[in-house]
Each structure stands twice: as structure tokens, then as C-alpha cells.
Coordinates of C-alpha atoms and ligand atoms in Angstrom, one line a residue:
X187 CA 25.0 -143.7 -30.4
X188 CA 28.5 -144.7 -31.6
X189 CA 30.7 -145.5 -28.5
X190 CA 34.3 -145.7 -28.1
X191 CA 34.9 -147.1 -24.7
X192 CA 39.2 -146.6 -24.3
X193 CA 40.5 -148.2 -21.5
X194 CA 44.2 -150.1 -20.2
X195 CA 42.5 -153.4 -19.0
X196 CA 39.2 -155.8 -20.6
X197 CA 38.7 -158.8 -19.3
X198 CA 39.2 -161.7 -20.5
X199 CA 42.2 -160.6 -22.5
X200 CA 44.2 -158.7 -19.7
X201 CA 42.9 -157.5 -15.9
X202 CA 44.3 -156.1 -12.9
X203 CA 41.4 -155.3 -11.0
X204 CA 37.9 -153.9 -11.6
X205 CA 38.8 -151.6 -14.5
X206 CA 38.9 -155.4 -16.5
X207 CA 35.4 -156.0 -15.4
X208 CA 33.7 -153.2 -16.1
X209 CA 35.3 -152.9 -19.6
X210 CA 34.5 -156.4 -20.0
X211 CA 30.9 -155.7 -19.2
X212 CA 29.4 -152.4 -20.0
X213 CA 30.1 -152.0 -23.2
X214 CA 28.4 -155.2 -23.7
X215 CA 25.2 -153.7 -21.9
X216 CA 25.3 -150.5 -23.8
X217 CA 25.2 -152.7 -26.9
X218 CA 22.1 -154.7 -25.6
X219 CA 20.3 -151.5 -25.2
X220 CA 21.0 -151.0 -29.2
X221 CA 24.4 -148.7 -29.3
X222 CA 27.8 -149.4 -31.5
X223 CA 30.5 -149.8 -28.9
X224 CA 34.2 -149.9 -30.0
X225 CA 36.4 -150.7 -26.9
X226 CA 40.2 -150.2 -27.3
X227 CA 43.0 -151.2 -25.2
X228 CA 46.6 -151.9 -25.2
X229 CA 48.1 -155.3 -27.1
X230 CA 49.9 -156.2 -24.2
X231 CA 52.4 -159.7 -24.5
X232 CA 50.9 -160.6 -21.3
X233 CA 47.3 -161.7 -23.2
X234 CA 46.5 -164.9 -24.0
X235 CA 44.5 -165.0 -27.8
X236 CA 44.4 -168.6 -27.7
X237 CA 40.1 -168.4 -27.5
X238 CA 39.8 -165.8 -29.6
X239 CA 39.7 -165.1 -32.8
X240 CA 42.3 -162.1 -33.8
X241 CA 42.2 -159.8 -37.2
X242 CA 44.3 -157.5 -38.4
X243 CA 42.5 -154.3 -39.1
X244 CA 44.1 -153.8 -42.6
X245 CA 42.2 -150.4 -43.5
X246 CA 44.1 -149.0 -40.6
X247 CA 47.5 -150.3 -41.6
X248 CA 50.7 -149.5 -39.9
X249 CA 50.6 -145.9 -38.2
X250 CA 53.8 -144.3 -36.7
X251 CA 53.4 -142.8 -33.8
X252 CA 55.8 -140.3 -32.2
X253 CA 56.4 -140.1 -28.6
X254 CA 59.6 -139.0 -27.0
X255 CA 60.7 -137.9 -30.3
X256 CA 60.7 -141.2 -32.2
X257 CA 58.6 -142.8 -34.4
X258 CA 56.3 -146.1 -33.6
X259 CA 55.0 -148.6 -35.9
X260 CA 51.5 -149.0 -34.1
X261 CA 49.2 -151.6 -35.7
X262 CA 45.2 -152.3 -34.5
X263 CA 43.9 -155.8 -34.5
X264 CA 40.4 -156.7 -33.5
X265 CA 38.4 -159.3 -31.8
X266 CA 35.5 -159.4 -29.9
X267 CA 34.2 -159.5 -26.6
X268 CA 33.0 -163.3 -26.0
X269 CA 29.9 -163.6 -25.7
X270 CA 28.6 -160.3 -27.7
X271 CA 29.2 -158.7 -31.0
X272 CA 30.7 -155.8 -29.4
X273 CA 34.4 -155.3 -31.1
X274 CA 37.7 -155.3 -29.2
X275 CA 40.4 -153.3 -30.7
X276 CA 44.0 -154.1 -29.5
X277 CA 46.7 -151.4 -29.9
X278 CA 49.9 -152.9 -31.3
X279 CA 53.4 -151.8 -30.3
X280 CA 55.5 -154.5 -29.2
X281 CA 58.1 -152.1 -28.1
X282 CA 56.0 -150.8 -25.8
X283 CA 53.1 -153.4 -24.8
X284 CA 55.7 -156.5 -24.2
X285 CA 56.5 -156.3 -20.9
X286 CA 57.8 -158.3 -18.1
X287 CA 58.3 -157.8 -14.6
X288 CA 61.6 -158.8 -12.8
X289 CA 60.6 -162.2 -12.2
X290 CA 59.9 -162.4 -15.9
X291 CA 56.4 -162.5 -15.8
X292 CA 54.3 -160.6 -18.7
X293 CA 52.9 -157.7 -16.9
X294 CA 50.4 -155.2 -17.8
X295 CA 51.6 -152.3 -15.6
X296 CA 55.2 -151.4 -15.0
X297 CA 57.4 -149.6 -12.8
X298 CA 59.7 -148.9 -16.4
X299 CA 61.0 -145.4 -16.8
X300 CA 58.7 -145.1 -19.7
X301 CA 55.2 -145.9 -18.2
X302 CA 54.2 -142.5 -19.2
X303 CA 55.0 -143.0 -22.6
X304 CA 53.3 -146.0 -23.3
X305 CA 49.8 -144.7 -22.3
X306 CA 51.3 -141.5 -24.3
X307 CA 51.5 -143.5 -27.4
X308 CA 47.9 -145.6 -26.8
X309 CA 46.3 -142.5 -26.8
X310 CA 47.2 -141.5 -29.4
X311 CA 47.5 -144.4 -31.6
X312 CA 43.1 -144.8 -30.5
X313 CA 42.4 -141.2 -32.0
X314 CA 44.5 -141.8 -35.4
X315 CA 42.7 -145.5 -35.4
X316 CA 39.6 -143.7 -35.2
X317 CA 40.5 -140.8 -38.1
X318 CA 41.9 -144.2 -40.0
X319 CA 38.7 -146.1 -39.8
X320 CA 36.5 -143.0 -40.5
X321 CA 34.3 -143.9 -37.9
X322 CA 33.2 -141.2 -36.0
X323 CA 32.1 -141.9 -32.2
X324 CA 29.7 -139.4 -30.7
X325 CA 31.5 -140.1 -27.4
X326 CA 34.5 -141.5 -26.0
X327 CA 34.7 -142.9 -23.2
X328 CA 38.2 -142.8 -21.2
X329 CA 39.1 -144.6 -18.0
X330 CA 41.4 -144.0 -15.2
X331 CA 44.9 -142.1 -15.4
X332 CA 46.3 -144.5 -18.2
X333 CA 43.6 -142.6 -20.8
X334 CA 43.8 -139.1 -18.7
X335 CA 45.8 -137.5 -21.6
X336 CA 43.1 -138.3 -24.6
X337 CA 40.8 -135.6 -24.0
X338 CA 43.6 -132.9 -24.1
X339 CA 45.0 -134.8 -26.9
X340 CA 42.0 -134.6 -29.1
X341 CA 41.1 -130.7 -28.3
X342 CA 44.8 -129.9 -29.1
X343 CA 47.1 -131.9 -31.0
X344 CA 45.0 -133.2 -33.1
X345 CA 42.4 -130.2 -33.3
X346 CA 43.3 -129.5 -36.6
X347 CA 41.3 -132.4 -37.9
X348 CA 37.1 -130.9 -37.7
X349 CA 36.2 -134.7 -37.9
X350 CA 36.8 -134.7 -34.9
X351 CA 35.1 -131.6 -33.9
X352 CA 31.7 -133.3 -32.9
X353 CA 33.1 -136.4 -31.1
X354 CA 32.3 -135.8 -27.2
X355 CA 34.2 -136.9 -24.1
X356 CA 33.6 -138.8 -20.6
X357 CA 36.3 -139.2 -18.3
X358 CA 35.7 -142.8 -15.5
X359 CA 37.7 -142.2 -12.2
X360 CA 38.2 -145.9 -11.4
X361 CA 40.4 -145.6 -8.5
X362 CA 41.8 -141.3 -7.7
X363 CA 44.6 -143.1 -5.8
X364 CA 46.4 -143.7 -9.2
X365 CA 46.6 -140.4 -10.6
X366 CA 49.8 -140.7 -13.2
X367 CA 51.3 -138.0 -12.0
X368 CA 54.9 -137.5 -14.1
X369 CA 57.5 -135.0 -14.7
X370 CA 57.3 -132.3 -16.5
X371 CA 59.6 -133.7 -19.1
X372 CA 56.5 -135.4 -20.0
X373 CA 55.1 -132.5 -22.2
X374 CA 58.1 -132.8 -24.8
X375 CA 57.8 -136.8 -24.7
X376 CA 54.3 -136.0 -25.5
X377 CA 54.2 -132.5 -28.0
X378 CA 51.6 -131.4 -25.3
X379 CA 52.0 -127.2 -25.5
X380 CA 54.6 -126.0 -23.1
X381 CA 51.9 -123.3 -22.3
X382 CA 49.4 -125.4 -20.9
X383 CA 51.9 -126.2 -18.4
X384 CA 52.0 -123.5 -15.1
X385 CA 51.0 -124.1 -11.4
X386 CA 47.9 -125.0 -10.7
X387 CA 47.1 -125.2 -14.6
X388 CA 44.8 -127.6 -16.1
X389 CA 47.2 -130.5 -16.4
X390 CA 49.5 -129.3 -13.5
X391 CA 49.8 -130.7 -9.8
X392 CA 52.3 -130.4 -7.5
X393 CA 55.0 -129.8 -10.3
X394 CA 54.4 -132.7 -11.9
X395 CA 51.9 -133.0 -15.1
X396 CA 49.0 -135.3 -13.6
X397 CA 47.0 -137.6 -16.2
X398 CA 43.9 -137.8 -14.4
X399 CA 43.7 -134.0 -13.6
X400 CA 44.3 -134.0 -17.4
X401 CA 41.1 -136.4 -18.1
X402 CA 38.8 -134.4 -15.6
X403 CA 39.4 -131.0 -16.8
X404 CA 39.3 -131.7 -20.3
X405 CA 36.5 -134.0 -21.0
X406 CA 32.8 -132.4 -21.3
X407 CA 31.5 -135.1 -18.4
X408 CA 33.1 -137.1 -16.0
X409 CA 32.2 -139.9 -13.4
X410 CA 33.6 -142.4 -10.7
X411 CA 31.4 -145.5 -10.2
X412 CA 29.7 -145.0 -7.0
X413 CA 27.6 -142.1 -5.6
X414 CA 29.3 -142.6 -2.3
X415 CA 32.4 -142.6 -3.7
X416 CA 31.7 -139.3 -6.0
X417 CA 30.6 -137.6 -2.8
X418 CA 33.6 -138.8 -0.5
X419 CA 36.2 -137.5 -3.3
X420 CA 35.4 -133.7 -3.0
X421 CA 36.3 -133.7 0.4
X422 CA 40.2 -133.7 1.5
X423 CA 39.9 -137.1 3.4
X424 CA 39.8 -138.7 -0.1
X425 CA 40.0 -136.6 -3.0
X426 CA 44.0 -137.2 -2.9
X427 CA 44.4 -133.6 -4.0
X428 CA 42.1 -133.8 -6.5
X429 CA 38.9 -132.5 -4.7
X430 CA 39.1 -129.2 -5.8
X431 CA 39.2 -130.2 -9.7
X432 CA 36.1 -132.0 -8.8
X433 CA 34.3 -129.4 -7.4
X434 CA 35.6 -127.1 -9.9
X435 CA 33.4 -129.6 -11.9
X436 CA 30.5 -130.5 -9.8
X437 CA 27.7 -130.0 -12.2
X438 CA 29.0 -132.2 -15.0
X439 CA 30.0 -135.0 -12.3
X440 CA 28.5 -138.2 -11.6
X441 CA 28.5 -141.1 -9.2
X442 CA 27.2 -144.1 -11.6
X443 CA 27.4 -147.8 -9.4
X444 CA 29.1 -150.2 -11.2
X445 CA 27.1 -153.8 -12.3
X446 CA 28.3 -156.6 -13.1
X447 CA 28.6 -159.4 -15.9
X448 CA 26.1 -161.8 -14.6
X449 CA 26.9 -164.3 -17.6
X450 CA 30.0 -164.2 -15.8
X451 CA 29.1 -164.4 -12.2
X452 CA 26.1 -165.9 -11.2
X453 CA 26.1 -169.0 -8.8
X454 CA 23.4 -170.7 -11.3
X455 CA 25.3 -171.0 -14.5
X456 CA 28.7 -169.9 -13.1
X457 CA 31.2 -172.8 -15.1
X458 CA 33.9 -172.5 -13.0
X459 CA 32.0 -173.8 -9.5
X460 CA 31.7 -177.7 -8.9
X461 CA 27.7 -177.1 -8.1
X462 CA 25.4 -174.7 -9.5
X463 CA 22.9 -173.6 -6.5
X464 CA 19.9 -170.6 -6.1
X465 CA 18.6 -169.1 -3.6
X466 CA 16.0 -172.6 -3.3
X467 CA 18.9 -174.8 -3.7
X468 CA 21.1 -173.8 -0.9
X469 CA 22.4 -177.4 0.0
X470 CA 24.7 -176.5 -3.4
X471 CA 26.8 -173.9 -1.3
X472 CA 27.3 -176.2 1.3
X473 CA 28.9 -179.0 -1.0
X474 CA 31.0 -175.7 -2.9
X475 CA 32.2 -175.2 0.7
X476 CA 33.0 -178.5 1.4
X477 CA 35.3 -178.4 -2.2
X478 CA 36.9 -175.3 -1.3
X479 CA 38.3 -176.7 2.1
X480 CA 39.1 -179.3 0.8
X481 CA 41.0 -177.5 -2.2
X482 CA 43.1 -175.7 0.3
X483 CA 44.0 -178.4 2.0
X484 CA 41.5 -177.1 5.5
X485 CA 39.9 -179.8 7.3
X486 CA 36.0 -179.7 7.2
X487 CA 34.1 -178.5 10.2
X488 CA 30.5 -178.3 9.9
X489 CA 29.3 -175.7 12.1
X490 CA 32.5 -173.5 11.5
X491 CA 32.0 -170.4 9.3
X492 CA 34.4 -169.9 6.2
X493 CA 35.5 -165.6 5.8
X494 CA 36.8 -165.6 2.2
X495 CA 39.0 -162.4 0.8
X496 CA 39.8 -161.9 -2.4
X497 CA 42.1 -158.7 -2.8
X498 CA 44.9 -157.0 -3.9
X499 CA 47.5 -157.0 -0.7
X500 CA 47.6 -153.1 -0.5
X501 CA 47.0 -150.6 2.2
X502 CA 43.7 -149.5 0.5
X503 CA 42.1 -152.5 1.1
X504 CA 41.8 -152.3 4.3
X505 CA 45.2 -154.9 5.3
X506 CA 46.8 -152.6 8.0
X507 CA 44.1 -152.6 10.4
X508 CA 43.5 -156.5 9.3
X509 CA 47.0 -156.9 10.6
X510 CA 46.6 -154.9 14.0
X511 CA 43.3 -156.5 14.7
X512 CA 44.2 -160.4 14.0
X513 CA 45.1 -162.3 17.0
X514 CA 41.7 -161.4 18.1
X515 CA 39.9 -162.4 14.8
X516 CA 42.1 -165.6 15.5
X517 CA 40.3 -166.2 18.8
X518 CA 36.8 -166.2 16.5
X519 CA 35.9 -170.1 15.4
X520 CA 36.6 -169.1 12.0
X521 CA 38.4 -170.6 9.0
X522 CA 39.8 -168.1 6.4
X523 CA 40.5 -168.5 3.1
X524 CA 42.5 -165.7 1.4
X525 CA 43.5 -165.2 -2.3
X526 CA 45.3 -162.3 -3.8
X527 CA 48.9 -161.0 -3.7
X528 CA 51.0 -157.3 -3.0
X529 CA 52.8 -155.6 -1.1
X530 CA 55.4 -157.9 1.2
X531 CA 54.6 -157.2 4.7
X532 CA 50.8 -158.5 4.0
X533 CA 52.5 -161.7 2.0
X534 CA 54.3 -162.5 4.8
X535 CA 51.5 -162.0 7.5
X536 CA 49.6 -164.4 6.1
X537 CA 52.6 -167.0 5.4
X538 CA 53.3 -166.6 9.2
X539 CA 49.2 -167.2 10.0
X540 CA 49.3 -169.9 7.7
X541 CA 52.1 -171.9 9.9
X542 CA 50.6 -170.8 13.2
X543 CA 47.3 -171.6 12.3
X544 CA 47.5 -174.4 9.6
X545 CA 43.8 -176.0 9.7
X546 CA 42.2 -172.2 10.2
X547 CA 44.0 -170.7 7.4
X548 CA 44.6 -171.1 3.7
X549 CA 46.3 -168.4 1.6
X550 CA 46.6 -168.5 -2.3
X551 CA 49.1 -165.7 -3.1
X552 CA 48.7 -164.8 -7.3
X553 CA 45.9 -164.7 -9.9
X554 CA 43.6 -167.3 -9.8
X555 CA 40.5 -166.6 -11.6
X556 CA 38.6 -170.0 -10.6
X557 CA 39.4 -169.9 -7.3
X558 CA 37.8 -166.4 -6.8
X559 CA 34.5 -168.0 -8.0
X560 CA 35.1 -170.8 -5.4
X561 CA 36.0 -168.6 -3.0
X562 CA 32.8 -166.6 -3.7
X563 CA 30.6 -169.7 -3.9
X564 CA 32.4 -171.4 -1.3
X565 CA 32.6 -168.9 1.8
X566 CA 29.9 -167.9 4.2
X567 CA 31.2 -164.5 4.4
X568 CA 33.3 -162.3 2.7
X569 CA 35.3 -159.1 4.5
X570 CA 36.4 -156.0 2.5
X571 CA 37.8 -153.7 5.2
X572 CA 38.6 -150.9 2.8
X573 CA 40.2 -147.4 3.7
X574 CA 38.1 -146.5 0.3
X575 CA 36.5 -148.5 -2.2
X576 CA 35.6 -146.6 -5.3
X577 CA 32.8 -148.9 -6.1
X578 CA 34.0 -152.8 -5.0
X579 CA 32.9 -156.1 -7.2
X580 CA 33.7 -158.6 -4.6
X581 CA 30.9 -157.6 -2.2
X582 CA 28.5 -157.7 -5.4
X583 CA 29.5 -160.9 -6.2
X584 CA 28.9 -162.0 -2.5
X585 CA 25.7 -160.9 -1.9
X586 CA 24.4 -162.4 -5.0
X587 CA 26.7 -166.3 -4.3
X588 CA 24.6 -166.0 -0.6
X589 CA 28.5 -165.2 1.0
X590 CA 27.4 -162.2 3.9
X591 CA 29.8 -159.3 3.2
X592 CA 31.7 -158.0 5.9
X593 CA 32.6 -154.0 5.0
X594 CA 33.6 -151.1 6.0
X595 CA 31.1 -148.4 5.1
X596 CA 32.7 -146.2 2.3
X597 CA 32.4 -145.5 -1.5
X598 CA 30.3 -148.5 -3.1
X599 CA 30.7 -150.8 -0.3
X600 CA 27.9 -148.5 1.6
X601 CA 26.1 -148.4 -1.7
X602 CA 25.4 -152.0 -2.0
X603 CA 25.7 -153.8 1.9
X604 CA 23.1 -153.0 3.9
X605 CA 24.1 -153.8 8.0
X606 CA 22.0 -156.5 9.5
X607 CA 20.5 -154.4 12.8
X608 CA 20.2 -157.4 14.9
X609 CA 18.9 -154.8 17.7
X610 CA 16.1 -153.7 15.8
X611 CA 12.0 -153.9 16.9
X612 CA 11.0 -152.0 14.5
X613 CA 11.4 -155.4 12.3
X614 CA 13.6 -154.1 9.7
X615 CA 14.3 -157.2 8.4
X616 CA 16.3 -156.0 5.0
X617 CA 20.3 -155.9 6.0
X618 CA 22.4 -157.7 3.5
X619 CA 25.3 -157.8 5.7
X620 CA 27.8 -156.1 8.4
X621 CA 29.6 -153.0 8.1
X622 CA 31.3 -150.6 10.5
X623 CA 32.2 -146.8 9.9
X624 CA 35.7 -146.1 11.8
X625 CA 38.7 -147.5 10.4
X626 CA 40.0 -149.0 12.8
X627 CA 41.2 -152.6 14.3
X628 CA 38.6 -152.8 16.9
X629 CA 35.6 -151.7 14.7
X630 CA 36.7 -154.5 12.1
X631 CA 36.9 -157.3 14.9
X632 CA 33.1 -156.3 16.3
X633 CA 32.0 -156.8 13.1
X634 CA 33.2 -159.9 12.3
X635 CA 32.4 -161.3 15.4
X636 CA 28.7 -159.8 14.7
X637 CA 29.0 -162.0 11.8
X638 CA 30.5 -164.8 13.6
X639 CA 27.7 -164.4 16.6
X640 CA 24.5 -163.9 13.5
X641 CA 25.8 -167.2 11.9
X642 CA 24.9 -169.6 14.8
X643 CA 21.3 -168.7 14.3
X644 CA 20.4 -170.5 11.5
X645 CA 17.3 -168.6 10.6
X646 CA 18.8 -165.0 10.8
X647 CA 21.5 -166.5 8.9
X648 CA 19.2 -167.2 5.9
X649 CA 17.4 -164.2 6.0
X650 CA 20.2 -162.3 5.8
X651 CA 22.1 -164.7 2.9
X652 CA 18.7 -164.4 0.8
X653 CA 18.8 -160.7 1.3
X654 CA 21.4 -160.6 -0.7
X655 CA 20.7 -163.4 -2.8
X656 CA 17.7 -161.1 -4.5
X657 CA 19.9 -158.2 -5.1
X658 CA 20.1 -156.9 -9.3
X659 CA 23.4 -155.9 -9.8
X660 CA 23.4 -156.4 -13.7
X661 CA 24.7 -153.7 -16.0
X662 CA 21.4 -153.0 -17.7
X663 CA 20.5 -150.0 -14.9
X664 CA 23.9 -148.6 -14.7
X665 CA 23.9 -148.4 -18.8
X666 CA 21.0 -146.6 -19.1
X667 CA 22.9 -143.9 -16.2
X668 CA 25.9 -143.3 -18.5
X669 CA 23.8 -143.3 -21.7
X670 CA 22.0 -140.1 -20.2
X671 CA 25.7 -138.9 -19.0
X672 CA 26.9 -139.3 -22.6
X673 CA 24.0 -137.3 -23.7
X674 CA 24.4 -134.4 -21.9
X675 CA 28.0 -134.6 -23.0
X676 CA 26.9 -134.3 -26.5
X677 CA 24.4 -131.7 -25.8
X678 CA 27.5 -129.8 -24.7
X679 CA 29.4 -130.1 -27.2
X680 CA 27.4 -129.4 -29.7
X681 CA 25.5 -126.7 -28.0
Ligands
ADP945 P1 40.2 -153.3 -7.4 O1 39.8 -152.9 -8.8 O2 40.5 -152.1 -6.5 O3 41.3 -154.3 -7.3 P2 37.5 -154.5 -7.2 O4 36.8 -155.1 -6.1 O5 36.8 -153.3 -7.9 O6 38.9 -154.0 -6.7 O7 37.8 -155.6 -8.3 C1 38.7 -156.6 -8.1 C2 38.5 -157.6 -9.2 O8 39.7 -158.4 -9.3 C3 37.4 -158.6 -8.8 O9 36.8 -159.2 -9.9 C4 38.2 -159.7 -8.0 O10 37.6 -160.9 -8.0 C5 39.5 -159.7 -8.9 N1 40.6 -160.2 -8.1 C6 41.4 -159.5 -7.2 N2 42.4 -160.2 -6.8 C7 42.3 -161.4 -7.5 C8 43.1 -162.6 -7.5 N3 44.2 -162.7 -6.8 N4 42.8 -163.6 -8.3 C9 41.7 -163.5 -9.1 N5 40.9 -162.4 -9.1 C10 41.2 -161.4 -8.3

């Protein structure tokens, strides 16, 4: 099957958040199980090609590209991802790809008056790339809002080109609380029909034209990246308006758990750790730990347990009822260690923590890809207090590093972390980790101190880290799930 996986983030070259990963990784899976993938995303300033090895892709050449009435020199340049021969197309329009943020950083997404237009002109620089290369995908794959447009695009704009007749779609919902939701200038920017444009019409919400409502209704399949989550997001409490559309579309929707890149993350062979460990070789954690305090300056207690979080500072993840609920997690004999960055109110809680609590509490506010792995390898447990997690990677990651998740049971997180039911005589002895249902401050305290309480007996403690330990998260099983969805996508198309 000929792949074209289209997406605003791939990591290594330029992440955000999980959308990186999974770009990063699945199309490398699909590839092991014999397919031709083509992944395509955005040349934004912000990447680094230092590593990598960069070609122009001269049978393309330079295509203009009209959005908003003007006319774009778009160029396509190609690497690969490392570690695979799968190939990495980068989209090249300085004009709208360079971008910085106001403290002059290079920035992927923007808050630009133009945002719309730059995943305007992506989308369609990747289907003129494709007419320009002749190669002709049986399916592509879009992801999140920032592709949402593509399938429309292709069935209209540019269905005057029967090339392109044949080429199915598949639309990922990442995340449905980033919709890309514009005004309805946005259909002259784009040349998208006036008369696709009405209430409640394909492409419509709330007066506004909506990307993502764009990307369900027009592609033949679509699918979010956790069963949990694909079942929570045709109700009200978290479809964010968009339940109905998914209903509308029940039969060709799926819930697909995400993997993830175990060349990348796995405490074995994991580079960026001081000490490789396995589940027979847990002393390793221990001295990752000891590395970790001591890399954020925390002094070194032996019987204290470490809670790591790695996260972006939003409400989503869970930071408002972190907030409410802290002076009693600060009573727990914990030490924290905390890495991410957002929205200011969270910034500054932890600042304030930090100075109150300077031996129990480290903060790293920013991108640091080597600390997550510490963090990770480092930490006995890890919390994700979520409002909604579409699928999570962090609690993947810590079950198989031997860190106990901490979670609050929605989307993937009650996919993958099974509670530890220390009241049981039946002798289930499976739970992975600790998770409450309400989302609230006193729910996410009992759990930690659940945690905290399991922790001090040493062999629970094990069973439950190894519980995780054994858990196969890799991409192979979830490839095989979208390899069926892209099938049936075909099937439709073709009839
Ligand atoms: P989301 O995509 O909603 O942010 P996920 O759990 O699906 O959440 O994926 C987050 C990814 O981003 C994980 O790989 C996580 O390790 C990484 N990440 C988040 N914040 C940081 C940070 N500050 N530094 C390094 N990696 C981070």
C-alpha cells in the first residue's frame, strides 16, 4: 500500500506534543510491515537539519501556491526518518514556515493572524507535491485540525485531476480540543466554494469554518487514538461540539491506541539515561534516581519517593485541580520533579512551590528532551491528572521505565493503567498503577497518597513496577489496526 502520512509535527525535526511522536513512529511501523510511507510536514525555521541529510526534490521544482489571493513559491525537500528508510518530505515556504514567537524563539505554532493560511497553503502544496511526483498514494493519512482542510481540498479544488480519483482518505483526531475553527473569510483565502459554506454545513460550526469538522466529514474513515477516547467524544462532556459529526459518522470511526517508538524509549538502550536497567536490573533506576536529584539540585533521601510530571502547563492536563489539591500533596513525604511549561498561573505555582519547598521540589520550565527520559527513568511515579487525554505517551513510557503512573481514568490513560486494588482477595494481582474517576482535588490527593502508602511496601512495590515493566506498547499492533482502517477506506472509495 502506498502511504502518505500528512501531518504539522515529526519528531525529531519539530514536536509539540504527541502528534511528533506518533508521526515519528508509525509510519516507520507501517514500513516494517512492508508499505511505502511518504510523511509530509511543514519546513518550519524552528528545525534543526544539522543530523540529517536534506535534498531538494528537484522533479517537483518550485510550485506557486495561491492562498489569500497571492502566489507562493513552495519548494519540497526530503530526508528521512532516522533510523528507517521511510522518507520525510518538508514543505518549503519561508514566508510562511519561519516563525518566531515574541520572545524571538522559532516556533512551530502561532497566534499570527494568518495561522489559517499557512495550514491553507501546506495542504495544498502536499496534493500538488503528490500530482508533481506522479506518485499516487492509495491513502492519505491527515492529522489533527492543521490537515482538516485536505480532504475537502482534494474532492473539490482539485477534483478536476482523475489521478487523483482513487487516492483514499483517513482523518487522526489527535486532540478535539484544537479544532481550527476560523472566520468565514477563510473560504476566499482558501478558493473553498462559497456554497459549501451554510449553518450546520459540512465545514460550518458556530459561524465560523472549522478544519477538523472539515477533515471528519470529508475523509472516507476517521479515527482518534484511543478506544476510550473515541467513545468519550460522542458524548457532550467531551466531544467539544463535535459529537454529533461523530456520530453522524459512527460506522467509519475508530478508536486505534497509540504505541510508541521503543528505539526511542526503552530503559535498556535508551542513550539519553546515565544507566541502562530491565526489569532484572532494577538497582539501574535507583542510581538514574540518584542522577536526577542530584541534576535538579534535590538532596537525596533514600526511602523518599520521587512523582515526576512531564506536561504541557494547560488546564487539560489536569493543573487546576493539581493547584487546589497541593498543600495537601505537600504534607505527603514526596519529592517532585516537574518539567514542562504554559499557561502563567501554573508557571508561577510551581516558582512559588519551588521557594517554599526548595529540597521537595524541582521545576524545569521549557523543552528538554533528555530530561523527560531522566525524568522517566528517574522517578518512582509519574501523575497525569488529565480532564481528557486522547491517548497519553507519558504514562506508556512509565509503565515500561518501572515509574507507577498516577491517572485519572479517561481516554488512553484508562486504556493502558490498570489500578493496583490493594483491597482485593480475590488475588488480582495485575494493576499497573493508581487512578481515580472524579476530577476533582480530593480524588487526586487519595491517589497519590495510595501511591505514597503502596511504596513503603517494598514487595507490592515491585509487583506493581514489573506490572508495568512487561507491558508491549510498540507500534507493530496499532499498525496492523490502521492498515485494516485504510483498507476499508479504499474499499470505499473504490466501491
Ligand atoms: P500532548 O500531546 O497532549 O502534549 P502526550 O502525552 O500525548 O501529550 O505527548 C506529550 C509528549 O511530549 C511526550 O513525548 C512528552 O514526553 C513530551 N513533552 C511534553 N512536555 C515536554 C517538555 N517540556 N520537554 C520535553 N518533552 C516534553
Amino acid at each position: 500500500m502506498n502511504i502518505a502520512f500528512v501531518s504539522s509535527e515529526a519528531f525529531p525535526f519539530a514536536k509539540v506534543g504527541g502528534l511528533g511522536d506518533i508521526t515519528g513512529a508509525l509510519p516507520k511501523a507501517l514500513d516494517k510491515l512492508g508499505h511505502k510511507v511518504k510523511v509530509f510536514i511543514p519546513k518550519y525555521s524552528l528545525i534543526n537539519f544539522n543530523n540529517h541529510k536534506l535534498e531538494y526534490v528537484a522533479e517537483v521544482g518550485e510550485m506557486p501556491i495561491r492562498v489569500n489571493g497571492k502566489s507562493y513559491v513552495t519548494r519540497l525537500f526530503k530526508s528521512y526518518l532516522p533510523g528507517s528508510f521511510v522518507d520525510i518530505y518538508f514543505v518549503d515556504c519561508p514566508h510562511f514556515f519561519h516563525r518566531k514567537d515574541h520572545t524571538g524563539n522559532d516556533v512551530i505554532y502561532t497566534n499570527h493572524q494568518d495561522e489559517d493560511e499557512r495550514y491553507v497553503l501546506f495542504s495544498k502544496a502536499v496534493i500538488e507535491a503528490i500530482q508533481r511526483m506522479k506518485w499516487l498514494p492509495d491513502i492519505i493519512n491527515c492529522n489533527d485540525w492543521q490537515t482538516g482542510l485536505l480532504p475537502l481540498l482534494l474532492r473539490d479544488n482539485y477534483s478536476w485531476d482523475r489521478f487523483l480519483d482513487p487516492v483514499a482518505t483517513a482523518f487522526s483526531i489527535h486532540n478535539i480540543g484544537y479544532q481550527g475553527r476560523f472566520p468565514k473569510s477563510l473560504m476566499l483565502k482558501a478558493e473553498i466554494r462559497a456554497e459549501l459554506f451554510y449553518p450546520n454545513s459540512p465545514i460550518e460550526i458556530m459561524g465560523t469554518v472549522c478544519f477538523m469538522k472539515a477533515g471528519l466529514m470529508y475523509s472516507d474513515v476517521i479515527n482518534t487514538v484511543s478506544p476510550t477516547y473515541a467513545a468519550e467524544i460522542m458524548t457532550s462532556d467531551y466531544g467539544e461540539g463535535l459529537e454529533g459529526v461523530l456520530s453522524y459518522r459512527v460506522n467509519d470511526f475508530y478508536g486505534i491506541l497509540n504505541g510508541i517508538d521503543t528505539e526511542v524509549w526503552n530503559p535498556e538502550t535508551d542513550k539519553m539515561i546515565p544507566v541502562n536497567y530491565n526489569i532484572n536490573s532494577l538497582e539501574g533506576k535507583y542510581e538514574n534516581k540518584k542522577h536526577l536529584l542530584n541534576s535538579m539540585n534535590l538532596p537525596h533521601y533514600k526511602n523518599t519517593p520521587v512523582i515526576g510530571m512531564i506536561s504541557r502547563m494547560v488546564g487539560q492536563k489536569g493543573f487546576d485541580i493539581f493547584a487546589e489539591s497541593v498543600y495537601d500533596l505537600m504534607r505527603l513525604p514526596v519529592q517532585w520533579v516537574i518539567l514542562g511549561s504554559g499557561e502563567d498561573r501554573y508557571e508561577n505555582l510551581f516558582r512559588s512551590l519551588q521557594q517554599m519547598f526548595p529540597d521537595r521540589i524541582a521545576t524545569w520550565f521549557g523543552k528538554n528532551e533528555q530530561l523527560a527520559h531522566l525524568i522517566e527513568a528517574g522517578s518512582d511515579m509519574f501523575l497525569m491528572p488529565s480532564l481528557y487525554e486522547p491517548c497519553g505517551l507519558n504514562q506508556m513510557y512509565s509503565l515500561i521505565y518501572g515509574t507507577v503512573p498516577i491517572v485519572r481514568k479517561t481516554g488512553g490513560l484508562a486504556d493502558t493503567v490498570k489500578d493496583w486494588d490493594e483491597y482485593s482477595y480475590r488475588g488480582d494481582f495485575s494493576g499497573n498503577g493508581f487512578s481515580f474517576y472524579d476530577y476533582s482535588a480530593f480524588a487526586l490527593f487519595k491517589s497519590v497518597e495510595r501511591a505514597v502508602n503502596a511504596f513503603y511496601n517494598h514487595d507490592v512495590w515491585i509487583q506493581i513496577v514489573k506490572n508495568g515493566m512487561i507491558s508491549d506498547f510498540s507500534w507493530e499492533n496499532s499498525a496492523q489496526t490502521y492498515l485494516k482502517m485504510y483498507e476499508s477506506a479504499i474499499n470505499k472509495r473504490r466501491g
